[in-house]
């Protein structure tokens, strides 16, 4: 039987809450939870607790929400808990060296990639964006670098062909808790593996600017962008002075050459647009002020919105 550990858990969104739920269901003891301060949410912009805080309160676990862990008083407060280990999952705050060295067994991080690939803020999105065939979960011993610590355990999975960041996020939110509990239950037997620096890649944050379509790119890359940037920031293009979002798209072989951005065909199945290589079939769009709709529904209501031969911005 695994040694029961007293754990501080640090996390904020739903992805982290799924890992916290697994810890509550395990033989280990969650003695304290750290989460980011409550943020305004919803139409009323009322302060709302994170998914992690809500779950912790349901279980009667003390919750701490410092703005930073760099202050001495926050570090002393954490040290007073006297935990064996700290688990960090999508917390959103930097852990200074003093905090990393406070728990007896240090701090472990659950990262949504196969390190050293895709260190950084957006590993799930970047795996789809790059066309990777596999991704996974890494359980890492944290150090002062950005996802640079020794890897204790990895679990891999194939990326489904039509995966979006939203669906892959859910897949990894199931795989991650399994990997975390396995690592904790076998902690004494795990061999820390240093990351190979020559295999490092960085998962830089996404931006709305990056999500704007450049029709000169290949249709394959743009289709990956559509899936990678779903649900945020969502791929978009300019047309008739409107920013139109693209929720679904697929690659079509180009039978003839046209200037990138030219509309080749419009029907109920979608809008076929020429790209730098092959064509892109836009299947579901979102007009400003409207919900996402199929192209068939859009052209039924606005048959002149997209015309063959037009060039999209």
PDB file of C-alpha atoms in Angstrom:
ATOM      1  CA  UNK A   1       0.000   0.000   0.000  1.00  0.00           C
ATOM      2  CA  UNK A   2       1.295   3.498  -0.854  1.00  0.00           C
ATOM      3  CA  UNK A   3       2.368   5.829   1.944  1.00  0.00           C
ATOM      4  CA  UNK A   4      -0.365   8.356   2.596  1.00  0.00           C
ATOM      5  CA  UNK A   5       0.939  11.856   1.924  1.00  0.00           C
ATOM      6  CA  UNK A   6      -0.212  15.200   3.314  1.00  0.00           C
ATOM      7  CA  UNK A   7      -0.667  17.368   0.234  1.00  0.00           C
ATOM      8  CA  UNK A   8      -0.966  21.053  -0.541  1.00  0.00           C
ATOM      9  CA  UNK A   9      -2.774  21.392  -3.871  1.00  0.00           C
ATOM     10  CA  UNK A  10      -2.392  24.508  -6.010  1.00  0.00           C
ATOM     11  CA  UNK A  11      -4.611  25.024  -9.054  1.00  0.00           C
ATOM     12  CA  UNK A  12      -7.355  27.189 -10.492  1.00  0.00           C
ATOM     13  CA  UNK A  13      -9.470  26.039 -13.514  1.00  0.00           C
ATOM     14  CA  UNK A  14     -11.634  22.985 -14.104  1.00  0.00           C
ATOM     15  CA  UNK A  15      -8.650  21.048 -15.494  1.00  0.00           C
ATOM     16  CA  UNK A  16      -6.985  21.406 -12.095  1.00  0.00           C
ATOM     17  CA  UNK A  17     -10.205  20.608 -10.218  1.00  0.00           C
ATOM     18  CA  UNK A  18     -10.357  17.184 -11.886  1.00  0.00           C
ATOM     19  CA  UNK A  19      -6.924  16.420 -10.427  1.00  0.00           C
ATOM     20  CA  UNK A  20      -8.009  17.647  -7.013  1.00  0.00           C
ATOM     21  CA  UNK A  21     -11.072  15.393  -7.185  1.00  0.00           C
ATOM     22  CA  UNK A  22      -8.799  12.412  -7.864  1.00  0.00           C
ATOM     23  CA  UNK A  23      -6.708  13.279  -4.814  1.00  0.00           C
ATOM     24  CA  UNK A  24      -9.816  13.426  -2.640  1.00  0.00           C
ATOM     25  CA  UNK A  25     -10.758   9.946  -3.885  1.00  0.00           C
ATOM     26  CA  UNK A  26      -7.270   8.570  -3.155  1.00  0.00           C
ATOM     27  CA  UNK A  27      -5.545   7.405   0.017  1.00  0.00           C
ATOM     28  CA  UNK A  28      -3.720  10.727   0.289  1.00  0.00           C
ATOM     29  CA  UNK A  29      -4.720  13.710   2.437  1.00  0.00           C
ATOM     30  CA  UNK A  30      -5.338  17.151   0.946  1.00  0.00           C
ATOM     31  CA  UNK A  31      -4.522  19.409   3.893  1.00  0.00           C
ATOM     32  CA  UNK A  32      -4.696  22.772   2.109  1.00  0.00           C
ATOM     33  CA  UNK A  33      -5.625  24.230  -1.266  1.00  0.00           C
ATOM     34  CA  UNK A  34      -4.182  27.264  -3.016  1.00  0.00           C
ATOM     35  CA  UNK A  35      -6.058  28.964  -5.838  1.00  0.00           C
ATOM     36  CA  UNK A  36      -5.968  32.344  -7.523  1.00  0.00           C
ATOM     37  CA  UNK A  37      -8.093  35.134  -6.005  1.00  0.00           C
ATOM     38  CA  UNK A  38     -11.741  35.255  -7.031  1.00  0.00           C
ATOM     39  CA  UNK A  39     -12.233  36.991 -10.387  1.00  0.00           C
ATOM     40  CA  UNK A  40     -15.206  38.833 -11.951  1.00  0.00           C
ATOM     41  CA  UNK A  41     -17.219  36.501 -14.173  1.00  0.00           C
ATOM     42  CA  UNK A  42     -20.516  36.406 -16.051  1.00  0.00           C
ATOM     43  CA  UNK A  43     -22.651  39.281 -17.287  1.00  0.00           C
ATOM     44  CA  UNK A  44     -22.879  40.829 -13.834  1.00  0.00           C
ATOM     45  CA  UNK A  45     -19.098  40.629 -13.372  1.00  0.00           C
ATOM     46  CA  UNK A  46     -19.586  39.327  -9.844  1.00  0.00           C
ATOM     47  CA  UNK A  47     -16.596  37.874  -8.051  1.00  0.00           C
ATOM     48  CA  UNK A  48     -16.649  34.121  -8.610  1.00  0.00           C
ATOM     49  CA  UNK A  49     -14.553  31.374  -7.018  1.00  0.00           C
ATOM     50  CA  UNK A  50     -12.397  29.137  -9.185  1.00  0.00           C
ATOM     51  CA  UNK A  51     -13.419  25.548  -9.855  1.00  0.00           C
ATOM     52  CA  UNK A  52     -10.632  24.408  -7.511  1.00  0.00           C
ATOM     53  CA  UNK A  53     -11.760  26.667  -4.660  1.00  0.00           C
ATOM     54  CA  UNK A  54     -15.388  25.541  -5.008  1.00  0.00           C
ATOM     55  CA  UNK A  55     -14.395  21.873  -4.821  1.00  0.00           C
ATOM     56  CA  UNK A  56     -12.102  22.455  -1.851  1.00  0.00           C
ATOM     57  CA  UNK A  57     -14.850  24.231   0.085  1.00  0.00           C
ATOM     58  CA  UNK A  58     -17.219  21.328  -0.600  1.00  0.00           C
ATOM     59  CA  UNK A  59     -14.681  19.073   1.113  1.00  0.00           C
ATOM     60  CA  UNK A  60     -14.029  21.443   4.000  1.00  0.00           C
ATOM     61  CA  UNK A  61     -10.401  22.027   3.028  1.00  0.00           C
ATOM     62  CA  UNK A  62      -8.750  25.329   4.022  1.00  0.00           C
ATOM     63  CA  UNK A  63      -8.306  27.575   0.968  1.00  0.00           C
ATOM     64  CA  UNK A  64      -5.566  30.184   0.544  1.00  0.00           C
ATOM     65  CA  UNK A  65      -5.695  32.821  -2.212  1.00  0.00           C
ATOM     66  CA  UNK A  66      -2.623  35.070  -2.061  1.00  0.00           C
ATOM     67  CA  UNK A  67      -2.027  37.485  -4.929  1.00  0.00           C
ATOM     68  CA  UNK A  68       1.576  36.297  -4.917  1.00  0.00           C
ATOM     69  CA  UNK A  69       3.799  33.769  -3.155  1.00  0.00           C
ATOM     70  CA  UNK A  70       6.838  36.056  -3.240  1.00  0.00           C
ATOM     71  CA  UNK A  71       6.048  37.768   0.086  1.00  0.00           C
ATOM     72  CA  UNK A  72       7.591  36.414   3.281  1.00  0.00           C
ATOM     73  CA  UNK A  73       4.279  36.232   5.135  1.00  0.00           C
ATOM     74  CA  UNK A  74       2.691  34.114   2.382  1.00  0.00           C
ATOM     75  CA  UNK A  75       5.688  31.776   2.407  1.00  0.00           C
ATOM     76  CA  UNK A  76       5.584  31.447   6.200  1.00  0.00           C
ATOM     77  CA  UNK A  77       1.857  30.705   6.040  1.00  0.00           C
ATOM     78  CA  UNK A  78       2.511  27.903   3.525  1.00  0.00           C
ATOM     79  CA  UNK A  79       5.412  26.492   5.572  1.00  0.00           C
ATOM     80  CA  UNK A  80       3.220  26.362   8.690  1.00  0.00           C
ATOM     81  CA  UNK A  81       0.979  23.786   6.973  1.00  0.00           C
ATOM     82  CA  UNK A  82       3.893  21.296   7.142  1.00  0.00           C
ATOM     83  CA  UNK A  83       2.836  19.302   4.079  1.00  0.00           C
ATOM     84  CA  UNK A  84       4.822  16.407   2.655  1.00  0.00           C
ATOM     85  CA  UNK A  85       4.446  17.574  -0.936  1.00  0.00           C
ATOM     86  CA  UNK A  86       2.804  20.271  -3.059  1.00  0.00           C
ATOM     87  CA  UNK A  87       0.953  19.428  -6.290  1.00  0.00           C
ATOM     88  CA  UNK A  88       0.634  22.225  -8.848  1.00  0.00           C
ATOM     89  CA  UNK A  89      -1.831  22.016 -11.765  1.00  0.00           C
ATOM     90  CA  UNK A  90      -2.603  25.119 -13.846  1.00  0.00           C
ATOM     91  CA  UNK A  91      -2.224  27.355 -10.798  1.00  0.00           C
ATOM     92  CA  UNK A  92      -1.234  30.494 -12.677  1.00  0.00           C
ATOM     93  CA  UNK A  93       1.237  31.900 -10.122  1.00  0.00           C
ATOM     94  CA  UNK A  94       5.012  31.551 -10.090  1.00  0.00           C
ATOM     95  CA  UNK A  95       6.431  29.511  -7.228  1.00  0.00           C
ATOM     96  CA  UNK A  96       9.649  31.093  -5.911  1.00  0.00           C
ATOM     97  CA  UNK A  97      12.572  28.951  -4.759  1.00  0.00           C
ATOM     98  CA  UNK A  98      11.597  29.298  -1.110  1.00  0.00           C
ATOM     99  CA  UNK A  99       8.200  27.713  -1.813  1.00  0.00           C
ATOM    100  CA  UNK A 100       9.635  24.991  -4.058  1.00  0.00           C
ATOM    101  CA  UNK A 101      11.911  23.917  -1.192  1.00  0.00           C
ATOM    102  CA  UNK A 102       9.324  24.117   1.595  1.00  0.00           C
ATOM    103  CA  UNK A 103       7.508  20.741   1.359  1.00  0.00           C
ATOM    104  CA  UNK A 104       9.566  17.734   2.469  1.00  0.00           C
ATOM    105  CA  UNK A 105       9.284  16.128  -0.984  1.00  0.00           C
ATOM    106  CA  UNK A 106       9.236  19.350  -2.982  1.00  0.00           C
ATOM    107  CA  UNK A 107       6.631  20.351  -5.567  1.00  0.00           C
ATOM    108  CA  UNK A 108       5.256  18.301  -8.460  1.00  0.00           C
ATOM    109  CA  UNK A 109       3.636  19.749 -11.568  1.00  0.00           C
ATOM    110  CA  UNK A 110       1.166  18.083 -13.941  1.00  0.00           C
ATOM    111  CA  UNK A 111       1.942  19.365 -17.447  1.00  0.00           C
ATOM    112  CA  UNK A 112      -0.173  18.733 -20.569  1.00  0.00           C
ATOM    113  CA  UNK A 113       2.578  17.615 -22.941  1.00  0.00           C
ATOM    114  CA  UNK A 114       5.366  15.069 -23.283  1.00  0.00           C
ATOM    115  CA  UNK A 115       8.217  17.167 -21.934  1.00  0.00           C
ATOM    116  CA  UNK A 116      10.565  18.614 -23.062  1.00  0.00           C
ATOM    117  CA  UNK A 117       8.184  19.217 -25.965  1.00  0.00           C
ATOM    118  CA  UNK A 118       5.885  22.193 -25.517  1.00  0.00           C
ATOM    119  CA  UNK A 119       7.091  23.751 -22.324  1.00  0.00           C
ATOM    120  CA  UNK A 120       5.066  26.815 -21.430  1.00  0.00           C
ATOM    121  CA  UNK A 121       1.569  28.242 -21.400  1.00  0.00           C
ATOM    122  CA  UNK A 122      -0.333  26.545 -24.244  1.00  0.00           C
ATOM    123  CA  UNK A 123       0.919  22.960 -24.717  1.00  0.00           C
ATOM    124  CA  UNK A 124      -2.453  21.469 -25.663  1.00  0.00           C
ATOM    125  CA  UNK A 125      -3.134  24.085 -28.327  1.00  0.00           C
ATOM    126  CA  UNK A 126       0.381  23.990 -29.772  1.00  0.00           C
ATOM    127  CA  UNK A 127       0.330  20.219 -30.186  1.00  0.00           C
ATOM    128  CA  UNK A 128      -2.703  20.522 -32.485  1.00  0.00           C
ATOM    129  CA  UNK A 129      -1.347  23.652 -34.197  1.00  0.00           C
ATOM    130  CA  UNK A 130       1.868  21.809 -35.081  1.00  0.00           C
ATOM    131  CA  UNK A 131       0.111  18.672 -36.340  1.00  0.00           C
ATOM    132  CA  UNK A 132       1.571  16.386 -33.653  1.00  0.00           C
ATOM    133  CA  UNK A 133       0.351  12.797 -33.714  1.00  0.00           C
ATOM    134  CA  UNK A 134       0.867  12.219 -29.979  1.00  0.00           C
ATOM    135  CA  UNK A 135       0.697  14.170 -26.751  1.00  0.00           C
ATOM    136  CA  UNK A 136       0.303  13.260 -23.112  1.00  0.00           C
ATOM    137  CA  UNK A 137       0.870  14.133 -19.470  1.00  0.00           C
ATOM    138  CA  UNK A 138       4.192  14.696 -17.722  1.00  0.00           C
ATOM    139  CA  UNK A 139       4.569  14.560 -13.934  1.00  0.00           C
ATOM    140  CA  UNK A 140       7.545  16.785 -13.246  1.00  0.00           C
ATOM    141  CA  UNK A 141       9.606  17.679 -10.167  1.00  0.00           C
ATOM    142  CA  UNK A 142       9.465  21.454 -10.198  1.00  0.00           C
ATOM    143  CA  UNK A 143      12.514  23.697 -10.190  1.00  0.00           C
ATOM    144  CA  UNK A 144      12.973  27.419 -10.811  1.00  0.00           C
ATOM    145  CA  UNK A 145      12.862  27.131 -14.617  1.00  0.00           C
ATOM    146  CA  UNK A 146       9.858  27.138 -16.952  1.00  0.00           C
ATOM    147  CA  UNK A 147       8.837  23.462 -17.018  1.00  0.00           C
ATOM    148  CA  UNK A 148      12.505  22.444 -16.857  1.00  0.00           C
ATOM    149  CA  UNK A 149      12.447  19.987 -13.943  1.00  0.00           C
ATOM    150  CA  UNK A 150      13.158  16.264 -14.009  1.00  0.00           C
ATOM    151  CA  UNK A 151      10.293  14.117 -15.312  1.00  0.00           C
ATOM    152  CA  UNK A 152       9.080  11.405 -12.942  1.00  0.00           C
ATOM    153  CA  UNK A 153       6.364   9.819 -15.071  1.00  0.00           C
ATOM    154  CA  UNK A 154       4.779  10.274 -18.508  1.00  0.00           C
ATOM    155  CA  UNK A 155       1.560   8.984 -20.040  1.00  0.00           C
ATOM    156  CA  UNK A 156       1.084   9.347 -23.795  1.00  0.00           C
ATOM    157  CA  UNK A 157      -1.972   9.282 -26.047  1.00  0.00           C
ATOM    158  CA  UNK A 158      -2.681   9.638 -29.757  1.00  0.00           C
ATOM    159  CA  UNK A 159      -4.275  12.938 -30.775  1.00  0.00           C
ATOM    160  CA  UNK A 160      -7.594  12.184 -32.513  1.00  0.00           C
ATOM    161  CA  UNK A 161      -7.665  13.417 -36.098  1.00  0.00           C
ATOM    162  CA  UNK A 162     -10.417  16.001 -35.568  1.00  0.00           C
ATOM    163  CA  UNK A 163      -9.470  16.985 -32.020  1.00  0.00           C
ATOM    164  CA  UNK A 164      -9.926  20.597 -31.002  1.00  0.00           C
ATOM    165  CA  UNK A 165      -8.156  22.142 -28.036  1.00  0.00           C
ATOM    166  CA  UNK A 166     -11.437  21.816 -26.151  1.00  0.00           C
ATOM    167  CA  UNK A 167     -11.807  18.069 -26.770  1.00  0.00           C
ATOM    168  CA  UNK A 168      -8.107  17.320 -26.235  1.00  0.00           C
ATOM    169  CA  UNK A 169      -8.262  19.320 -23.005  1.00  0.00           C
ATOM    170  CA  UNK A 170     -11.011  16.961 -21.805  1.00  0.00           C
ATOM    171  CA  UNK A 171      -9.010  13.877 -22.828  1.00  0.00           C
ATOM    172  CA  UNK A 172      -5.954  15.080 -20.915  1.00  0.00           C
ATOM    173  CA  UNK A 173      -8.138  16.034 -17.951  1.00  0.00           C
ATOM    174  CA  UNK A 174      -8.940  12.310 -17.688  1.00  0.00           C
ATOM    175  CA  UNK A 175      -5.384  11.090 -18.287  1.00  0.00           C
ATOM    176  CA  UNK A 176      -3.726  13.602 -15.948  1.00  0.00           C
ATOM    177  CA  UNK A 177      -5.372  12.526 -12.674  1.00  0.00           C
ATOM    178  CA  UNK A 178      -4.548   8.868 -13.415  1.00  0.00           C
ATOM    179  CA  UNK A 179      -0.903   9.757 -13.977  1.00  0.00           C
ATOM    180  CA  UNK A 180      -0.775  11.921 -10.852  1.00  0.00           C
ATOM    181  CA  UNK A 181      -2.154   9.250  -8.527  1.00  0.00           C
ATOM    182  CA  UNK A 182       0.141   6.612 -10.056  1.00  0.00           C
ATOM    183  CA  UNK A 183       3.124   8.891  -9.477  1.00  0.00           C
ATOM    184  CA  UNK A 184       2.193   9.628  -5.869  1.00  0.00           C
ATOM    185  CA  UNK A 185       1.520   5.967  -5.099  1.00  0.00           C
ATOM    186  CA  UNK A 186       4.941   4.969  -6.463  1.00  0.00           C
ATOM    187  CA  UNK A 187       6.938   8.074  -5.612  1.00  0.00           C
ATOM    188  CA  UNK A 188       9.772   6.234  -3.858  1.00  0.00           C
ATOM    189  CA  UNK A 189      10.362   3.998  -6.889  1.00  0.00           C
ATOM    190  CA  UNK A 190      10.279   6.638  -9.633  1.00  0.00           C
ATOM    191  CA  UNK A 191      13.564   7.579 -11.286  1.00  0.00           C
ATOM    192  CA  UNK A 192      13.832  11.321 -12.076  1.00  0.00           C
ATOM    193  CA  UNK A 193      14.754  11.771 -15.753  1.00  0.00           C
ATOM    194  CA  UNK A 194      16.461  15.011 -16.804  1.00  0.00           C
ATOM    195  CA  UNK A 195      14.934  16.628 -19.887  1.00  0.00           C
ATOM    196  CA  UNK A 196      16.911  16.588 -23.129  1.00  0.00           C
ATOM    197  CA  UNK A 197      17.654  20.220 -23.899  1.00  0.00           C
ATOM    198  CA  UNK A 198      18.124  19.605 -27.624  1.00  0.00           C
ATOM    199  CA  UNK A 199      14.495  18.408 -27.856  1.00  0.00           C
ATOM    200  CA  UNK A 200      12.920  21.457 -26.209  1.00  0.00           C
ATOM    201  CA  UNK A 201      10.074  23.399 -27.838  1.00  0.00           C
ATOM    202  CA  UNK A 202       8.008  26.211 -26.343  1.00  0.00           C
ATOM    203  CA  UNK A 203       4.234  26.542 -26.298  1.00  0.00           C
ATOM    204  CA  UNK A 204       3.877  30.296 -26.571  1.00  0.00           C
ATOM    205  CA  UNK A 205       0.601  31.933 -25.580  1.00  0.00           C
ATOM    206  CA  UNK A 206      -2.075  32.309 -28.240  1.00  0.00           C
ATOM    207  CA  UNK A 207      -3.290  35.721 -29.361  1.00  0.00           C
ATOM    208  CA  UNK A 208      -6.229  37.134 -31.302  1.00  0.00           C
ATOM    209  CA  UNK A 209      -3.753  38.525 -33.817  1.00  0.00           C
ATOM    210  CA  UNK A 210      -2.335  35.056 -34.500  1.00  0.00           C
ATOM    211  CA  UNK A 211      -5.865  33.725 -34.998  1.00  0.00           C
ATOM    212  CA  UNK A 212      -6.521  36.002 -37.984  1.00  0.00           C
ATOM    213  CA  UNK A 213      -6.411  33.926 -41.167  1.00  0.00           C
ATOM    214  CA  UNK A 214      -3.535  34.441 -43.566  1.00  0.00           C
ATOM    215  CA  UNK A 215      -4.852  32.759 -46.692  1.00  0.00           C
ATOM    216  CA  UNK A 216      -1.306  32.418 -47.999  1.00  0.00           C
ATOM    217  CA  UNK A 217      -0.741  29.625 -45.493  1.00  0.00           C
ATOM    218  CA  UNK A 218      -1.536  26.059 -46.499  1.00  0.00           C
ATOM    219  CA  UNK A 219      -5.094  24.813 -46.049  1.00  0.00           C
ATOM    220  CA  UNK A 220      -3.702  22.058 -43.798  1.00  0.00           C
ATOM    221  CA  UNK A 221      -2.144  24.616 -41.445  1.00  0.00           C
ATOM    222  CA  UNK A 222      -5.283  26.751 -41.398  1.00  0.00           C
ATOM    223  CA  UNK A 223      -7.449  23.712 -40.616  1.00  0.00           C
ATOM    224  CA  UNK A 224      -5.132  22.914 -37.702  1.00  0.00           C
ATOM    225  CA  UNK A 225      -5.386  26.520 -36.544  1.00  0.00           C
ATOM    226  CA  UNK A 226      -9.179  26.294 -36.548  1.00  0.00           C
ATOM    227  CA  UNK A 227      -9.033  23.275 -34.255  1.00  0.00           C
ATOM    228  CA  UNK A 228      -6.143  24.532 -32.104  1.00  0.00           C
ATOM    229  CA  UNK A 229      -7.720  27.941 -31.454  1.00  0.00           C
ATOM    230  CA  UNK A 230     -11.098  26.475 -30.462  1.00  0.00           C
ATOM    231  CA  UNK A 231     -12.481  27.575 -27.981  1.00  0.00           C
ATOM    232  CA  UNK A 232     -10.121  30.594 -27.749  1.00  0.00           C
ATOM    233  CA  UNK A 233      -9.225  32.895 -29.445  1.00  0.00           C
ATOM    234  CA  UNK A 234     -11.092  31.339 -32.447  1.00  0.00           C
ATOM    235  CA  UNK A 235      -9.800  31.730 -36.002  1.00  0.00           C
ATOM    236  CA  UNK A 236     -11.310  34.704 -37.870  1.00  0.00           C
ATOM    237  CA  UNK A 237     -11.152  36.623 -41.125  1.00  0.00           C
ATOM    238  CA  UNK A 238     -12.256  40.056 -42.265  1.00  0.00           C
ATOM    239  CA  UNK A 239     -15.135  40.338 -44.749  1.00  0.00           C
ATOM    240  CA  UNK A 240     -17.394  43.310 -45.484  1.00  0.00           C
ATOM    241  CA  UNK A 241     -15.880  45.150 -42.486  1.00  0.00           C
ATOM    242  CA  UNK A 242     -16.853  42.295 -40.182  1.00  0.00           C
ATOM    243  CA  UNK A 243     -14.654  39.900 -38.225  1.00  0.00           C
ATOM    244  CA  UNK A 244     -16.147  36.481 -38.984  1.00  0.00           C
ATOM    245  CA  UNK A 245     -15.120  33.550 -36.790  1.00  0.00           C
ATOM    246  CA  UNK A 246     -14.458  30.053 -38.149  1.00  0.00           C
ATOM    247  CA  UNK A 247     -15.466  27.115 -35.942  1.00  0.00           C
ATOM    248  CA  UNK A 248     -15.175  24.242 -38.433  1.00  0.00           C
ATOM    249  CA  UNK A 249     -13.077  23.807 -41.575  1.00  0.00           C
ATOM    250  CA  UNK A 250     -11.479  21.041 -43.621  1.00  0.00           C
ATOM    251  CA  UNK A 251      -8.897  20.670 -46.353  1.00  0.00           C
ATOM    252  CA  UNK A 252      -9.892  20.144 -49.995  1.00  0.00           C
ATOM    253  CA  UNK A 253      -7.536  19.326 -52.828  1.00  0.00           C
ATOM    254  CA  UNK A 254      -7.129  22.285 -55.199  1.00  0.00           C
ATOM    255  CA  UNK A 255      -8.049  21.358 -58.787  1.00  0.00           C
ATOM    256  CA  UNK A 256      -7.111  24.777 -60.225  1.00  0.00           C
ATOM    257  CA  UNK A 257      -4.857  27.611 -59.103  1.00  0.00           C
ATOM    258  CA  UNK A 258      -6.411  30.796 -57.696  1.00  0.00           C
ATOM    259  CA  UNK A 259      -5.138  33.729 -55.690  1.00  0.00           C
ATOM    260  CA  UNK A 260      -5.070  32.996 -51.962  1.00  0.00           C
ATOM    261  CA  UNK A 261      -8.297  34.113 -50.283  1.00  0.00           C
ATOM    262  CA  UNK A 262     -10.479  33.758 -53.401  1.00  0.00           C
ATOM    263  CA  UNK A 263     -13.899  32.158 -52.905  1.00  0.00           C
ATOM    264  CA  UNK A 264     -14.093  29.173 -55.264  1.00  0.00           C
ATOM    265  CA  UNK A 265     -17.482  27.742 -54.406  1.00  0.00           C
ATOM    266  CA  UNK A 266     -20.440  28.468 -52.114  1.00  0.00           C
ATOM    267  CA  UNK A 267     -23.182  25.969 -51.296  1.00  0.00           C
ATOM    268  CA  UNK A 268     -24.918  24.357 -48.322  1.00  0.00           C
ATOM    269  CA  UNK A 269     -21.827  22.240 -47.602  1.00  0.00           C
ATOM    270  CA  UNK A 270     -19.608  25.268 -47.069  1.00  0.00           C
ATOM    271  CA  UNK A 271     -17.473  27.995 -48.601  1.00  0.00           C
ATOM    272  CA  UNK A 272     -14.425  26.775 -50.513  1.00  0.00           C
ATOM    273  CA  UNK A 273     -11.534  29.245 -50.348  1.00  0.00           C
ATOM    274  CA  UNK A 274      -8.172  29.096 -52.124  1.00  0.00           C
ATOM    275  CA  UNK A 275      -5.105  28.996 -49.869  1.00  0.00           C
ATOM    276  CA  UNK A 276      -1.353  28.987 -50.340  1.00  0.00           C
ATOM    277  CA  UNK A 277      -1.611  25.242 -50.848  1.00  0.00           C
ATOM    278  CA  UNK A 278      -4.917  23.459 -51.548  1.00  0.00           C
ATOM    279  CA  UNK A 279      -8.296  24.884 -50.523  1.00  0.00           C
ATOM    280  CA  UNK A 280     -10.130  25.292 -47.237  1.00  0.00           C
ATOM    281  CA  UNK A 281     -13.814  24.407 -46.853  1.00  0.00           C
ATOM    282  CA  UNK A 282     -15.423  26.614 -44.217  1.00  0.00           C
ATOM    283  CA  UNK A 283     -18.256  24.664 -42.640  1.00  0.00           C
ATOM    284  CA  UNK A 284     -19.355  26.613 -39.561  1.00  0.00           C
ATOM    285  CA  UNK A 285     -19.020  30.365 -39.113  1.00  0.00           C
ATOM    286  CA  UNK A 286     -20.040  32.989 -36.588  1.00  0.00           C
ATOM    287  CA  UNK A 287     -21.233  36.407 -37.748  1.00  0.00           C
ATOM    288  CA  UNK A 288     -20.782  39.188 -35.144  1.00  0.00           C
ATOM    289  CA  UNK A 289     -23.757  39.265 -32.796  1.00  0.00           C
ATOM    290  CA  UNK A 290     -24.893  35.764 -33.808  1.00  0.00           C
ATOM    291  CA  UNK A 291     -24.278  32.235 -32.581  1.00  0.00           C
ATOM    292  CA  UNK A 292     -22.110  29.841 -34.627  1.00  0.00           C
ATOM    293  CA  UNK A 293     -24.091  28.562 -37.631  1.00  0.00           C
ATOM    294  CA  UNK A 294     -23.568  26.187 -40.512  1.00  0.00           C
ATOM    295  CA  UNK A 295     -22.735  27.892 -43.796  1.00  0.00           C
ATOM    296  CA  UNK A 296     -25.944  26.401 -45.208  1.00  0.00           C
ATOM    297  CA  UNK A 297     -28.027  28.292 -42.634  1.00  0.00           C
ATOM    298  CA  UNK A 298     -26.067  31.512 -43.138  1.00  0.00           C
ATOM    299  CA  UNK A 299     -26.460  31.615 -46.920  1.00  0.00           C
ATOM    300  CA  UNK A 300     -30.173  30.768 -46.622  1.00  0.00           C
ATOM    301  CA  UNK A 301     -30.606  34.006 -44.691  1.00  0.00           C
ATOM    302  CA  UNK A 302     -27.958  36.062 -46.500  1.00  0.00           C
ATOM    303  CA  UNK A 303     -27.438  34.575 -49.989  1.00  0.00           C
ATOM    304  CA  UNK A 304     -25.332  37.546 -51.149  1.00  0.00           C
ATOM    305  CA  UNK A 305     -22.926  37.593 -48.206  1.00  0.00           C
ATOM    306  CA  UNK A 306     -20.398  35.321 -49.913  1.00  0.00           C
ATOM    307  CA  UNK A 307     -20.019  35.382 -53.701  1.00  0.00           C
ATOM    308  CA  UNK A 308     -17.818  33.169 -55.901  1.00  0.00           C
ATOM    309  CA  UNK A 309     -14.827  35.174 -57.061  1.00  0.00           C
ATOM    310  CA  UNK A 310     -14.760  37.495 -54.055  1.00  0.00           C
ATOM    311  CA  UNK A 311     -11.447  37.786 -52.242  1.00  0.00           C
ATOM    312  CA  UNK A 312     -11.569  37.523 -48.475  1.00  0.00           C
ATOM    313  CA  UNK A 313      -9.473  39.901 -46.374  1.00  0.00           C
TER     314      UNK A 313
END
